Tab-separated table of C-alpha atoms in Angstrom:
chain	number	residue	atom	x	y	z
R	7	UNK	CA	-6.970	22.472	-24.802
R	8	UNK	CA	-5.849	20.871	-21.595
R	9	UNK	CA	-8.483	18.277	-19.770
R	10	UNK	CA	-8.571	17.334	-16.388
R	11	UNK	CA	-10.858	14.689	-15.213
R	12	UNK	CA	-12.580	15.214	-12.015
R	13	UNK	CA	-13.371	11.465	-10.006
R	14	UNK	CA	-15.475	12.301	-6.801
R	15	UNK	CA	-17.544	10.224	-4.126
R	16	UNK	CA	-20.897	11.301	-5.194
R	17	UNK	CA	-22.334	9.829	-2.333
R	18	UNK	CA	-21.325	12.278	0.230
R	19	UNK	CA	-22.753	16.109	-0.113
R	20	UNK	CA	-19.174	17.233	0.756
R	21	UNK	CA	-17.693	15.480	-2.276
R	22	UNK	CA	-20.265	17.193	-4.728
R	23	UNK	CA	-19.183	20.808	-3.662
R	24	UNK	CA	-15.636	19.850	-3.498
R	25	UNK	CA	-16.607	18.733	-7.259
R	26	UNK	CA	-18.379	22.011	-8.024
R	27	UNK	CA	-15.460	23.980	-6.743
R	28	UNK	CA	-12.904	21.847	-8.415
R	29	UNK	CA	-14.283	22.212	-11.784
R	30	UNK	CA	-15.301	26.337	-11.328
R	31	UNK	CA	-11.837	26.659	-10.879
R	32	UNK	CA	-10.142	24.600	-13.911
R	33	UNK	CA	-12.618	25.895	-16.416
R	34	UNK	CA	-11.382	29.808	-14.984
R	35	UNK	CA	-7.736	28.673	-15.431
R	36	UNK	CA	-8.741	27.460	-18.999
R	37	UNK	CA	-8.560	23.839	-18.890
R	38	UNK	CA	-11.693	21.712	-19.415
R	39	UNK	CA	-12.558	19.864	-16.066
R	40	UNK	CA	-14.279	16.580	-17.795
R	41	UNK	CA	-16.539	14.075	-15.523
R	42	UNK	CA	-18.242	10.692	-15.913
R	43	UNK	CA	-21.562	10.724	-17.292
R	44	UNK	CA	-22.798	9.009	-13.575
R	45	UNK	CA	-21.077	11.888	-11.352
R	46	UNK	CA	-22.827	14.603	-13.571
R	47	UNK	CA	-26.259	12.914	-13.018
R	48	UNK	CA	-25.491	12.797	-9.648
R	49	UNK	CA	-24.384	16.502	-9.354
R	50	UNK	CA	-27.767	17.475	-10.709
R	51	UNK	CA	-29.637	15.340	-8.447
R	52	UNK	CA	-28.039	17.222	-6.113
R	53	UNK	CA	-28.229	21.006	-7.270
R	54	UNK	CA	-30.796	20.162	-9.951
R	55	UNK	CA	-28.503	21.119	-12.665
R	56	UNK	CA	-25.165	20.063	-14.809
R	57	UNK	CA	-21.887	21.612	-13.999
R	58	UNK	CA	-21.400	24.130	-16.395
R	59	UNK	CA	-18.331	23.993	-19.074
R	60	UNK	CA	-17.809	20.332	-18.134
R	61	UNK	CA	-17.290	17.696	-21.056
R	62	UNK	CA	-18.557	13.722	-20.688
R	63	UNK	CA	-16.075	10.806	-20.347
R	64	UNK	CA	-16.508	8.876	-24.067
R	65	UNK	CA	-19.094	10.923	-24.507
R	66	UNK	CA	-17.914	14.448	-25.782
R	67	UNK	CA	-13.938	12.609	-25.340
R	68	UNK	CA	-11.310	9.680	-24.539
R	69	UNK	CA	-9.663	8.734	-21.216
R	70	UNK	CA	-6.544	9.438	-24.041
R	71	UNK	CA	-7.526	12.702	-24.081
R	72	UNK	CA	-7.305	13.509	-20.846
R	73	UNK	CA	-4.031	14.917	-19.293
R	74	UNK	CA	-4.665	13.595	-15.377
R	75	UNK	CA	-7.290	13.102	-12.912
R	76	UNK	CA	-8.385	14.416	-9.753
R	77	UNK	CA	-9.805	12.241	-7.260
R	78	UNK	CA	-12.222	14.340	-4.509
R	79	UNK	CA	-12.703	11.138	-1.463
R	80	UNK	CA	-10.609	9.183	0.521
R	81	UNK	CA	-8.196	6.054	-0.712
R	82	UNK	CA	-11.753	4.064	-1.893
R	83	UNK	CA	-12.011	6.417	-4.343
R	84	UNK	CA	-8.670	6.673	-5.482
R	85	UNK	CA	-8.762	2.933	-5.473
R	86	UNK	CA	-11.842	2.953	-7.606
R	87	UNK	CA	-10.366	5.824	-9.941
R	88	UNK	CA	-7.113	3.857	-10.612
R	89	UNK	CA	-9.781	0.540	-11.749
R	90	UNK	CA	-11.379	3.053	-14.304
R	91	UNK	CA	-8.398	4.423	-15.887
R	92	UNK	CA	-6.004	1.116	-15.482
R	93	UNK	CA	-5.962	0.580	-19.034
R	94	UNK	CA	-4.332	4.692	-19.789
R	95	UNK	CA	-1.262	6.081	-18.402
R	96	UNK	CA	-3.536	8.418	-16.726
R	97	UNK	CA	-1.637	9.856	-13.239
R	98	UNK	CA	-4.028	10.150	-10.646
R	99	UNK	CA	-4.078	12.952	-7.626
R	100	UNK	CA	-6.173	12.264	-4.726
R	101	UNK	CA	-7.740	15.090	-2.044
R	102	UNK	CA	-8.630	13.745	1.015
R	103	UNK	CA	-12.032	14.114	2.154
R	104	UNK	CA	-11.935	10.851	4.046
R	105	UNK	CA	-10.048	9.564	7.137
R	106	UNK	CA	-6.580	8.297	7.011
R	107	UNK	CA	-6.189	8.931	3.185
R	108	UNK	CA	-2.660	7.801	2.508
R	109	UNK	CA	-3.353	7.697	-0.983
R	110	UNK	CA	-4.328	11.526	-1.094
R	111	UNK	CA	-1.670	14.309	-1.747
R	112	UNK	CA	-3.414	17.289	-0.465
R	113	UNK	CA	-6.453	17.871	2.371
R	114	UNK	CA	-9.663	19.742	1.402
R	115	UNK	CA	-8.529	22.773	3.225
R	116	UNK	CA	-5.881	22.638	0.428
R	117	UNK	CA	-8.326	21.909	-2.809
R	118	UNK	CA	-7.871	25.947	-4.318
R	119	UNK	CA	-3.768	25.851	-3.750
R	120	UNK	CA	-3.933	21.994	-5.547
R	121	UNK	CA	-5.740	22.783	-8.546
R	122	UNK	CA	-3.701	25.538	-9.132
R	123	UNK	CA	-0.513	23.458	-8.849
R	124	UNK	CA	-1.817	20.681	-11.748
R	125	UNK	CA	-2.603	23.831	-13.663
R	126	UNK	CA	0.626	25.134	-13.820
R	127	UNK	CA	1.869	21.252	-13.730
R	128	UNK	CA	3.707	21.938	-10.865
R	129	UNK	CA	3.455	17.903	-9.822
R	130	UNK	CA	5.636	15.014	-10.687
R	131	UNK	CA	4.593	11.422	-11.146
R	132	UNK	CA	5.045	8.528	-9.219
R	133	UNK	CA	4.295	4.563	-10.347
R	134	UNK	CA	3.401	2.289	-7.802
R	135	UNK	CA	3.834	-1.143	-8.043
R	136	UNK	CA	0.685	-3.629	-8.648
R	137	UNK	CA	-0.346	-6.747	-8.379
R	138	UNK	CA	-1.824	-9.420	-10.845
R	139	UNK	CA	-3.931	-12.188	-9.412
R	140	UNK	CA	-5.203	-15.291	-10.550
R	141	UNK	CA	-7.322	-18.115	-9.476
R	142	UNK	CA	-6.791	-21.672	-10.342
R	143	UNK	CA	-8.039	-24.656	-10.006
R	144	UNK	CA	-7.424	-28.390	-11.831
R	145	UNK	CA	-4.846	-26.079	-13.878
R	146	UNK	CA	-7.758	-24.013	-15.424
R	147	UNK	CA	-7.439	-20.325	-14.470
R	148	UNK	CA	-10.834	-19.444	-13.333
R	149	UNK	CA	-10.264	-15.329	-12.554
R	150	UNK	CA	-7.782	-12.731	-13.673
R	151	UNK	CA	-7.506	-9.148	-11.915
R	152	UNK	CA	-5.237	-7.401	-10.082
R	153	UNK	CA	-4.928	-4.621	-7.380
R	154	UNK	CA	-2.477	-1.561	-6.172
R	155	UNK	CA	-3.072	-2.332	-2.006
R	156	UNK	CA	-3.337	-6.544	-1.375
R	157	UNK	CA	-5.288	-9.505	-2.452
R	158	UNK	CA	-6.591	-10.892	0.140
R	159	UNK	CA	-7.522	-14.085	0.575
R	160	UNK	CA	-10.315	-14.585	3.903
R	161	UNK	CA	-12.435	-17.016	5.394
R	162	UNK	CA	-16.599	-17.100	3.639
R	163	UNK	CA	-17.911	-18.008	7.380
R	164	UNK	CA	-17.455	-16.342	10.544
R	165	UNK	CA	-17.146	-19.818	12.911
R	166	UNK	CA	-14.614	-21.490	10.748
R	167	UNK	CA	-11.423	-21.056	9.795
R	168	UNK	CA	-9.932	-22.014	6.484
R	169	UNK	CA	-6.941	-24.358	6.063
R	170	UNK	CA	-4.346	-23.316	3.777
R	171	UNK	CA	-0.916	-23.723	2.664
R	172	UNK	CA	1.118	-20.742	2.044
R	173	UNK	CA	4.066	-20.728	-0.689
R	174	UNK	CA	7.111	-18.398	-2.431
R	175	UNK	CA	8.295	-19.556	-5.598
R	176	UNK	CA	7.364	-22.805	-6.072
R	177	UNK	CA	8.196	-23.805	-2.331
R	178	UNK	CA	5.739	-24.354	0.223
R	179	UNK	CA	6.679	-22.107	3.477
R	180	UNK	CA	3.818	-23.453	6.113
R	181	UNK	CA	0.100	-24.956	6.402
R	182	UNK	CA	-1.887	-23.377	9.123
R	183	UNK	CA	-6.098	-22.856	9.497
R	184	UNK	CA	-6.595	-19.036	9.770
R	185	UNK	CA	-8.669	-16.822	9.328
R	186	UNK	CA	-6.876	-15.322	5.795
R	187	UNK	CA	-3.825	-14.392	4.148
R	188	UNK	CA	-3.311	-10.678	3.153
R	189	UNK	CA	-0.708	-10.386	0.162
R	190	UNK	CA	-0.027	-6.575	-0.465
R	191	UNK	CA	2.335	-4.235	-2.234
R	192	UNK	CA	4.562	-1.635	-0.739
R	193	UNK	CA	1.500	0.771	-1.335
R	194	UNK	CA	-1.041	-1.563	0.782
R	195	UNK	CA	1.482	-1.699	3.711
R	196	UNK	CA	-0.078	0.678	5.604
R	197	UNK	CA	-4.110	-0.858	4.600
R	198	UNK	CA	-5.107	-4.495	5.524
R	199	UNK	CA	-2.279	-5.829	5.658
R	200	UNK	CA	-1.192	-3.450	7.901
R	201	UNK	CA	-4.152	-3.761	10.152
R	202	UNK	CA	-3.253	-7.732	10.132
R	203	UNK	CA	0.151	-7.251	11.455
R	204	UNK	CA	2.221	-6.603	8.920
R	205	UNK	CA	5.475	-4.234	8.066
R	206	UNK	CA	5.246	-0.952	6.920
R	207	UNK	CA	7.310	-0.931	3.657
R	208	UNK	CA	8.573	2.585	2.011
R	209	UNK	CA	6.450	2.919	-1.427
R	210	UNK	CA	9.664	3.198	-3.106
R	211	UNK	CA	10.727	-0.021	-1.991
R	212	UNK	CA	10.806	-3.040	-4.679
R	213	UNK	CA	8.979	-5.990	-2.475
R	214	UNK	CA	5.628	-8.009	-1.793
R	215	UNK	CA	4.158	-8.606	1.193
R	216	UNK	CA	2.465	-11.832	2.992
R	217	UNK	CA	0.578	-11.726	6.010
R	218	UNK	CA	-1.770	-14.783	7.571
R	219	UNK	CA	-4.665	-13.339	9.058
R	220	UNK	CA	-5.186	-15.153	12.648
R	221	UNK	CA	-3.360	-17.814	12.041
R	222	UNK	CA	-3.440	-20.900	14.626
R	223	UNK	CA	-0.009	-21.440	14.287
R	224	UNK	CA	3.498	-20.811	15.783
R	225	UNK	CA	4.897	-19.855	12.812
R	226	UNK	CA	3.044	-17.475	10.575
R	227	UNK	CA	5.196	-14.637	10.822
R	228	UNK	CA	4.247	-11.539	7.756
R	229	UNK	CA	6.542	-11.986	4.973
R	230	UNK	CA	8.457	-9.875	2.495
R	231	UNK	CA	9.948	-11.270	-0.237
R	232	UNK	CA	11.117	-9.793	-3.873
R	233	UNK	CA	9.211	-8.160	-5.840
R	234	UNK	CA	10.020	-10.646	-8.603
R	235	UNK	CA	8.823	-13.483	-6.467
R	236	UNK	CA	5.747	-15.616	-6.921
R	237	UNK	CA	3.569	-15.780	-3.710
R	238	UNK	CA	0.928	-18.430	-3.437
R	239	UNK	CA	-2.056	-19.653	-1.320
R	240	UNK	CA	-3.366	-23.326	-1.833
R	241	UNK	CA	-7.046	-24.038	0.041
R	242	UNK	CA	-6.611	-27.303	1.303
R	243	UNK	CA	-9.619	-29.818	0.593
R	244	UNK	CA	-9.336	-31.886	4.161
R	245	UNK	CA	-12.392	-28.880	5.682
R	246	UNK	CA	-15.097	-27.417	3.194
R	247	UNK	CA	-14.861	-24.339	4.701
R	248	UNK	CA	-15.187	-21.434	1.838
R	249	UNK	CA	-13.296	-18.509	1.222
R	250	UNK	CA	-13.309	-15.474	-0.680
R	251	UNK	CA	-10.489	-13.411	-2.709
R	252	UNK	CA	-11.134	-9.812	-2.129
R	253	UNK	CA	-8.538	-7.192	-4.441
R	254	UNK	CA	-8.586	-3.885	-2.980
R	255	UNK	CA	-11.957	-4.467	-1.207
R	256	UNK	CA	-13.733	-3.633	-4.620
R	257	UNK	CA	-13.464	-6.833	-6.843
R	258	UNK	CA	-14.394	-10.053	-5.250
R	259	UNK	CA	-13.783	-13.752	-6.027
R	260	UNK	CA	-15.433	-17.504	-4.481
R	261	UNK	CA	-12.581	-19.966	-3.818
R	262	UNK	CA	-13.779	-23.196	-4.109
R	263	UNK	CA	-11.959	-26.113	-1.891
R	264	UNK	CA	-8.423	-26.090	-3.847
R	265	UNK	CA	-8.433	-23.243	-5.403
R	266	UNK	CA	-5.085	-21.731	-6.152
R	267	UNK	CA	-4.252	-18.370	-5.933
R	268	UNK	CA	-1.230	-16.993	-7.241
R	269	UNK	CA	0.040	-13.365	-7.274
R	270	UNK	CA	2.827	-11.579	-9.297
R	271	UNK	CA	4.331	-8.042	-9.924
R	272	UNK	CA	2.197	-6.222	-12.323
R	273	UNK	CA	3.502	-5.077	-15.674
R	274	UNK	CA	1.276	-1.694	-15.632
R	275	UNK	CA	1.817	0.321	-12.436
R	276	UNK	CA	-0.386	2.920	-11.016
R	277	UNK	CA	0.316	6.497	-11.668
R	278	UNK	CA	0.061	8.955	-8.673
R	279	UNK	CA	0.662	13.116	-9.125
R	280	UNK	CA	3.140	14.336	-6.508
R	281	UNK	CA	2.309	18.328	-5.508
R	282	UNK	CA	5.399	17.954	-2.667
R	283	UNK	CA	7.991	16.146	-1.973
R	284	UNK	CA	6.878	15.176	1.903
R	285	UNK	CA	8.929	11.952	2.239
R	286	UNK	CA	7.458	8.953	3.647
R	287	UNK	CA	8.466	8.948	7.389
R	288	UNK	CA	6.924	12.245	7.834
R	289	UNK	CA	3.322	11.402	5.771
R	290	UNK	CA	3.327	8.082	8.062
R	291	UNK	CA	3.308	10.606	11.313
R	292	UNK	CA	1.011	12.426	10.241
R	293	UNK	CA	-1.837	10.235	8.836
R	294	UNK	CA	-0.942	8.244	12.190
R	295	UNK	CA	-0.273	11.119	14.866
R	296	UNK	CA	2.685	9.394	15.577
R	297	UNK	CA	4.383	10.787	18.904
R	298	UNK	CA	7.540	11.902	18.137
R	299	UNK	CA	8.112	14.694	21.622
R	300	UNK	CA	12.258	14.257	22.605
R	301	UNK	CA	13.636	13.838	18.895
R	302	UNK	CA	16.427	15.861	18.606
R	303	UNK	CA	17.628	14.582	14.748
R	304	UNK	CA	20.877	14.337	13.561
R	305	UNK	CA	23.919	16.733	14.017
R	306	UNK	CA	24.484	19.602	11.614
R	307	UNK	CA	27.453	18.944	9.495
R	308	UNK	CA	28.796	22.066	10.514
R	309	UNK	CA	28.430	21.551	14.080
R	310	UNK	CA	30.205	17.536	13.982
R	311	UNK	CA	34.005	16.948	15.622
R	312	UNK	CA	35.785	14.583	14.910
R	313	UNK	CA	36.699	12.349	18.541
R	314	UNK	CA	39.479	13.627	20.542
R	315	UNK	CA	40.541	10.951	22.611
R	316	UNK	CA	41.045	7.208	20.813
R	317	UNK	CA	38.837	4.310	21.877
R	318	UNK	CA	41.228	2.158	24.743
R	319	UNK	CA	43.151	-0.445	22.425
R	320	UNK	CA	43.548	-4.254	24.690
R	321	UNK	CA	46.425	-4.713	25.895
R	322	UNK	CA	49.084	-7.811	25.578
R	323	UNK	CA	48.251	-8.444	28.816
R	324	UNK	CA	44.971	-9.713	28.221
R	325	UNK	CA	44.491	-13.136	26.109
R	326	UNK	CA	40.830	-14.377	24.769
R	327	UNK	CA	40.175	-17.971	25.572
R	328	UNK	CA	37.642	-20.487	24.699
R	329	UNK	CA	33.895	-20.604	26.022
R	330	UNK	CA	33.683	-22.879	28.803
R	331	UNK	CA	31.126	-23.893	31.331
R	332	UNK	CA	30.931	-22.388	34.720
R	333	UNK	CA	30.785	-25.553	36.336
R	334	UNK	CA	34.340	-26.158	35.277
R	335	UNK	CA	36.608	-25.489	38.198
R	336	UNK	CA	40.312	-23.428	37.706
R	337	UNK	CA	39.707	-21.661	34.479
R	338	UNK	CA	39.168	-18.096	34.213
R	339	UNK	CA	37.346	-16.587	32.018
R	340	UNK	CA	39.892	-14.277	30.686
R	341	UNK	CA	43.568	-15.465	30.928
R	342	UNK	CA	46.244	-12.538	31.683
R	343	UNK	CA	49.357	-14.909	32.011
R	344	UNK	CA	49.113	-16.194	35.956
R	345	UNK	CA	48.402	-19.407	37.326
R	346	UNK	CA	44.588	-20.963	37.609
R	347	UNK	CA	43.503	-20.710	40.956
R	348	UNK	CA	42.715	-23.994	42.829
């Protein structure tokens, strides 16, 4: 039988129903709605008993078992979902109950018409690129994670700023204090690193991100460079100001002076369930409330003519001649055949 894992933020009342809901209505389409042994507890603090019909992560099965997941919160808890099930190729599905949600597919308004659509697996599945991370220092690696938004690397102390040298491939780019460097994937675009400055990149485009934080510099323009590129942030040792690697805002790291950190394409993206095919442009108005009043969009293809007068071709009369300065006295600026005034 077919088992659907149910993530939700068990912190907020709202989540709980949604969870209550969510499950009453896979278990009456006859799948088996399956939570984590800490959102059950949680449920029945709440109602003061267990969801009925509902099986126990590696308790009564695998995260193998399991045919997708739904994620009831905003992109924190899709975030935290994709941690838990990074090591399966477990697609994820996120309804909103947060803010901005970019990471959701559907709205709670919406939660009935969703679960009825993974039912009848009426979704398709989308990777997004990752991220591995790792710390170094005197060559040893001291860390190893990774993260779907950005890795970001910020300042410990609010009065100073750290001093760092940014770098692609081997080559250092620029040294600047600041107060952090954001490096994100398509995905975290529109997260910190947008909120620092930085492009909004299409999901479905292949690049990584860089993006200094406040930087007291003139150059420290956000970067995007390939996606099979090497992007690297060396604390300089001349301040002891600290810092702090923060992945996703969930997994956390000390720098110490000269710490390394380097970051890389992951080889295990992260699985999202599509209900619609909404392209991007349209999701980014939306989550944004983007004005868009006087677009009239292209021209129906049945409604385009071809031009019916040709553009003006120059004539022989005219002749192109070299730049020149205008202090330069008897030379036009274009020649048509008479003499140069005096």
């Amino acid at each position: 039988m077919r088992k659907i894992l149910v993530f939700a933020h068990t912190g907020r009342k709202e989540a709980i129903t949604a969870a209550l809901e969510t499950c009453a209505l896979l278990a009456e389409a006859g799948t088996v709605p399956v939570m984590r042994a800490k959102d059950q507890e949680a449920v029945i603090r709440a109602v003061g008993e267990p969801v009925p019909g509902v099986e126990i992560l590696h308790d009564d099965c695998a995260v193998e078992d399991i045919e997708l997941g739904v994620v009831l919160g905003g992109d924190g808890s899709v975030l935290r979902a994709a941690e838990l099930v990074r090591a399966a190729p477990l697609p994820l599905v996120g309804v909103n109950l947060g803010h901005v949600g970019f990471l959701a597919e559907a709205e709670r308004t919406e939660l009935a018409a969703t679960v009825k659509a993974l039912v009848e697996k009426s979704y398709t599945v989308e990777e997004r690129m990752a991220i591995e991370v790792k710390v170094w220092q005197d060559n040893i690696c001291l860390a190893e994670t990774w993260a779907l938004n950005e890795a970001a690397v910020e300042k410990a102390n609010r009065e100073r700023m750290v001093e760092v040298v940014i770098e692609v491939d081997g080559r250092p780019i620029s040294t600047f204090g600041c107060d952090g460097v954001v490096m994100a994937t398509p995905t975290g675009s529109t997260a910190y690193s947008f909120s620092a400055g930085g492009p909004v990149v299409w999901p479905d485009v292949a690049a990584l991100i860089m993006v200094p934080i406040s930087a007291h510099a003139l150059f420290a323009k956000p970067l995007v460079v390939s996606p099979d590129s090497v992007m690297a942030v060396e604390m300089l040792t001349r301040t002891d100001a600290g810092a702090v690697l923060w992945c996703d805002g969930r997994r956390t790291i000390d720098l110490p002076p000269g710490a390394r950190i380097e970051v890389t394409r992951s080889d295990t993206p992260v699985r999202l369930a599509r209900l619609n095919t909404t392209p991007f442009s349209e999701r980014l108005v939306n989550k944004f409330e983007l004005p868009i009043t006087g677009w009239r969009g292209p021209a129906k293809d049945d409604l385009r003519r071809a031009a019916t007068t040709a553009l003006p071709v120059i004539g022989p009369g005219l002749q192109s001649v070299e730049p020149h300065h205008k202090d330069e006295p008897g030379i036009p600026m274009v020649g048509g055949g008479e003499e140069p005034r005096p």
